[in-house]
Amino acid sequence: MPEVADRITAEDLVVVQILSVTVPAPVALGILEGRLGAQLSGLLHAVPGDIDMTDADVSDLAPRLLAARAWQLLEDQPAVGWVIAGKLLARKRPRLLPVYDKVARCALGCPRPSFWLALHAALRADDRALYRQLLALRHTAGLPETVSALRVCDVAVWMGHRAEEHTCPR
């Protein structure tokens, strides 16, 4: 919904619980009613919401820029950390920002300088071969076009890795 695209809502907080995380109550209140929410909205407003990661400029994903600053602001909150921060931002920018959690890190490692930049490069490599494969997978699965290629990638990595029953370091 465009009217809440730049604001984390109660619905967003509930939806990320489906992804096995809970935003601590004091942080949730700060997001919904406090200064934290206003800060995040300001940052999200400047992060493109209408482009796919594949089409994004590297500058949209660089660690020093606005999406990364929003992620850092969330990560720095008590009991939030990188997983919850990433899932909240992925919810707000489903075409641009991937879900990067402990399963994804176990499957894909911790690329440097940033997971976002490494995935961006992989999606664009070989004339966007991976991106095209994800779109084909979305079509084969009968998913609507509203499901981004990035979300198909998230699910494919997560399901594929979980199915292999890996033991990942914490």
PDB file of C-alpha atoms in Angstrom, residues 4-91:
ATOM      1  CA  VAL A   4       2.398   3.036   4.272  1.00  0.00           C
ATOM      2  CA  ALA A   5       5.318   2.255   1.949  1.00  0.00           C
ATOM      3  CA  ASP A   6       7.682   4.434   3.963  1.00  0.00           C
ATOM      4  CA  ARG A   7       6.383   3.562   7.421  1.00  0.00           C
ATOM      5  CA  ILE A   8       6.687   0.373   9.445  1.00  0.00           C
ATOM      6  CA  THR A   9       3.178  -0.517  10.578  1.00  0.00           C
ATOM      7  CA  ALA A  10       1.655  -2.899  13.099  1.00  0.00           C
ATOM      8  CA  GLU A  11       0.855  -5.169  10.161  1.00  0.00           C
ATOM      9  CA  ASP A  12       4.552  -5.259   9.220  1.00  0.00           C
ATOM     10  CA  LEU A  13       5.460  -6.231  12.776  1.00  0.00           C
ATOM     11  CA  VAL A  14       2.953  -9.077  12.665  1.00  0.00           C
ATOM     12  CA  VAL A  15       4.064 -10.250   9.222  1.00  0.00           C
ATOM     13  CA  VAL A  16       7.721 -10.565  10.250  1.00  0.00           C
ATOM     14  CA  GLN A  17       6.583 -12.885  13.034  1.00  0.00           C
ATOM     15  CA  ILE A  18       5.673 -15.341  10.269  1.00  0.00           C
ATOM     16  CA  LEU A  19       9.408 -15.304   9.518  1.00  0.00           C
ATOM     17  CA  SER A  20      10.117 -16.515  13.070  1.00  0.00           C
ATOM     18  CA  VAL A  21      11.154 -13.222  14.638  1.00  0.00           C
ATOM     19  CA  THR A  22       9.520 -10.931  17.157  1.00  0.00           C
ATOM     20  CA  VAL A  23      10.298  -7.257  17.470  1.00  0.00           C
ATOM     21  CA  PRO A  24      10.674  -6.485  21.198  1.00  0.00           C
ATOM     22  CA  ALA A  25       7.714  -4.524  22.576  1.00  0.00           C
ATOM     23  CA  PRO A  26       9.640  -1.345  23.498  1.00  0.00           C
ATOM     24  CA  VAL A  27      11.168  -1.213  20.013  1.00  0.00           C
ATOM     25  CA  ALA A  28       7.794  -1.893  18.383  1.00  0.00           C
ATOM     26  CA  LEU A  29       6.280   1.003  20.327  1.00  0.00           C
ATOM     27  CA  GLY A  30       9.179   3.230  19.297  1.00  0.00           C
ATOM     28  CA  ILE A  31       8.595   2.284  15.673  1.00  0.00           C
ATOM     29  CA  LEU A  32       4.829   2.771  15.797  1.00  0.00           C
ATOM     30  CA  GLU A  33       4.567   5.834  18.021  1.00  0.00           C
ATOM     31  CA  GLY A  34       7.994   7.281  18.653  1.00  0.00           C
ATOM     32  CA  ARG A  35      11.083   8.916  17.309  1.00  0.00           C
ATOM     33  CA  LEU A  36      12.456   5.627  15.952  1.00  0.00           C
ATOM     34  CA  GLY A  37       9.489   5.312  13.591  1.00  0.00           C
ATOM     35  CA  ALA A  38       9.978   8.867  12.352  1.00  0.00           C
ATOM     36  CA  GLN A  39      13.682   8.273  11.739  1.00  0.00           C
ATOM     37  CA  LEU A  40      13.005   5.038   9.862  1.00  0.00           C
ATOM     38  CA  SER A  41      10.288   6.672   7.774  1.00  0.00           C
ATOM     39  CA  GLY A  42      12.677   9.421   6.750  1.00  0.00           C
ATOM     40  CA  LEU A  43      15.252   6.888   5.631  1.00  0.00           C
ATOM     41  CA  LEU A  44      12.724   4.598   3.906  1.00  0.00           C
ATOM     42  CA  HIS A  45      11.254   7.547   2.024  1.00  0.00           C
ATOM     43  CA  ALA A  46      14.592   7.953   0.233  1.00  0.00           C
ATOM     44  CA  VAL A  47      15.053   4.220  -0.541  1.00  0.00           C
ATOM     45  CA  PRO A  48      13.492   3.270  -3.886  1.00  0.00           C
ATOM     46  CA  GLY A  49      10.482   1.025  -3.480  1.00  0.00           C
ATOM     47  CA  ASP A  50       9.613   0.550  -7.105  1.00  0.00           C
ATOM     48  CA  ILE A  51      12.707  -1.153  -8.540  1.00  0.00           C
ATOM     49  CA  ASP A  52      14.025  -4.689  -8.500  1.00  0.00           C
ATOM     50  CA  MET A  53      17.422  -5.323  -6.973  1.00  0.00           C
ATOM     51  CA  THR A  54      18.558  -6.417 -10.426  1.00  0.00           C
ATOM     52  CA  ASP A  55      17.722  -3.012 -11.876  1.00  0.00           C
ATOM     53  CA  ALA A  56      18.989  -0.990  -8.928  1.00  0.00           C
ATOM     54  CA  ASP A  57      22.123   1.036  -9.090  1.00  0.00           C
ATOM     55  CA  VAL A  58      24.931  -0.152  -6.842  1.00  0.00           C
ATOM     56  CA  SER A  59      24.598   3.150  -4.992  1.00  0.00           C
ATOM     57  CA  ASP A  60      21.096   2.120  -3.845  1.00  0.00           C
ATOM     58  CA  LEU A  61      22.663  -0.802  -1.969  1.00  0.00           C
ATOM     59  CA  ALA A  62      26.014   0.565  -0.820  1.00  0.00           C
ATOM     60  CA  PRO A  63      26.648   0.047   2.903  1.00  0.00           C
ATOM     61  CA  ARG A  64      26.979   3.756   3.630  1.00  0.00           C
ATOM     62  CA  LEU A  65      23.681   4.781   2.071  1.00  0.00           C
ATOM     63  CA  LEU A  66      20.115   5.073   3.268  1.00  0.00           C
ATOM     64  CA  ALA A  67      18.921   1.443   3.182  1.00  0.00           C
ATOM     65  CA  ALA A  68      22.013   0.410   5.118  1.00  0.00           C
ATOM     66  CA  ARG A  69      21.535   3.279   7.546  1.00  0.00           C
ATOM     67  CA  ALA A  70      17.944   2.151   8.179  1.00  0.00           C
ATOM     68  CA  TRP A  71      19.205  -1.403   8.717  1.00  0.00           C
ATOM     69  CA  GLN A  72      21.873  -0.156  11.141  1.00  0.00           C
ATOM     70  CA  LEU A  73      19.371   1.965  13.046  1.00  0.00           C
ATOM     71  CA  LEU A  74      17.167  -1.084  13.555  1.00  0.00           C
ATOM     72  CA  GLU A  75      20.053  -3.413  14.331  1.00  0.00           C
ATOM     73  CA  ASP A  76      21.279  -1.067  17.042  1.00  0.00           C
ATOM     74  CA  GLN A  77      17.990  -1.303  18.959  1.00  0.00           C
ATOM     75  CA  PRO A  78      18.020  -3.483  22.099  1.00  0.00           C
ATOM     76  CA  ALA A  79      17.342  -7.162  21.301  1.00  0.00           C
ATOM     77  CA  VAL A  80      16.760  -6.503  17.585  1.00  0.00           C
ATOM     78  CA  GLY A  81      19.993  -7.449  15.809  1.00  0.00           C
ATOM     79  CA  TRP A  82      20.742  -8.014  12.151  1.00  0.00           C
ATOM     80  CA  VAL A  83      18.141 -10.715  11.436  1.00  0.00           C
ATOM     81  CA  ILE A  84      15.098  -8.764  12.646  1.00  0.00           C
ATOM     82  CA  ALA A  85      16.407  -5.559  11.069  1.00  0.00           C
ATOM     83  CA  GLY A  86      16.844  -7.294   7.741  1.00  0.00           C
ATOM     84  CA  LYS A  87      13.428  -8.955   7.789  1.00  0.00           C
ATOM     85  CA  LEU A  88      11.658  -5.679   8.574  1.00  0.00           C
ATOM     86  CA  LEU A  89      13.410  -3.873   5.738  1.00  0.00           C
ATOM     87  CA  ALA A  90      12.838  -6.751   3.327  1.00  0.00           C
ATOM     88  CA  ARG A  91       9.138  -6.441   4.161  1.00  0.00           C
TER      89      ARG A  91
END
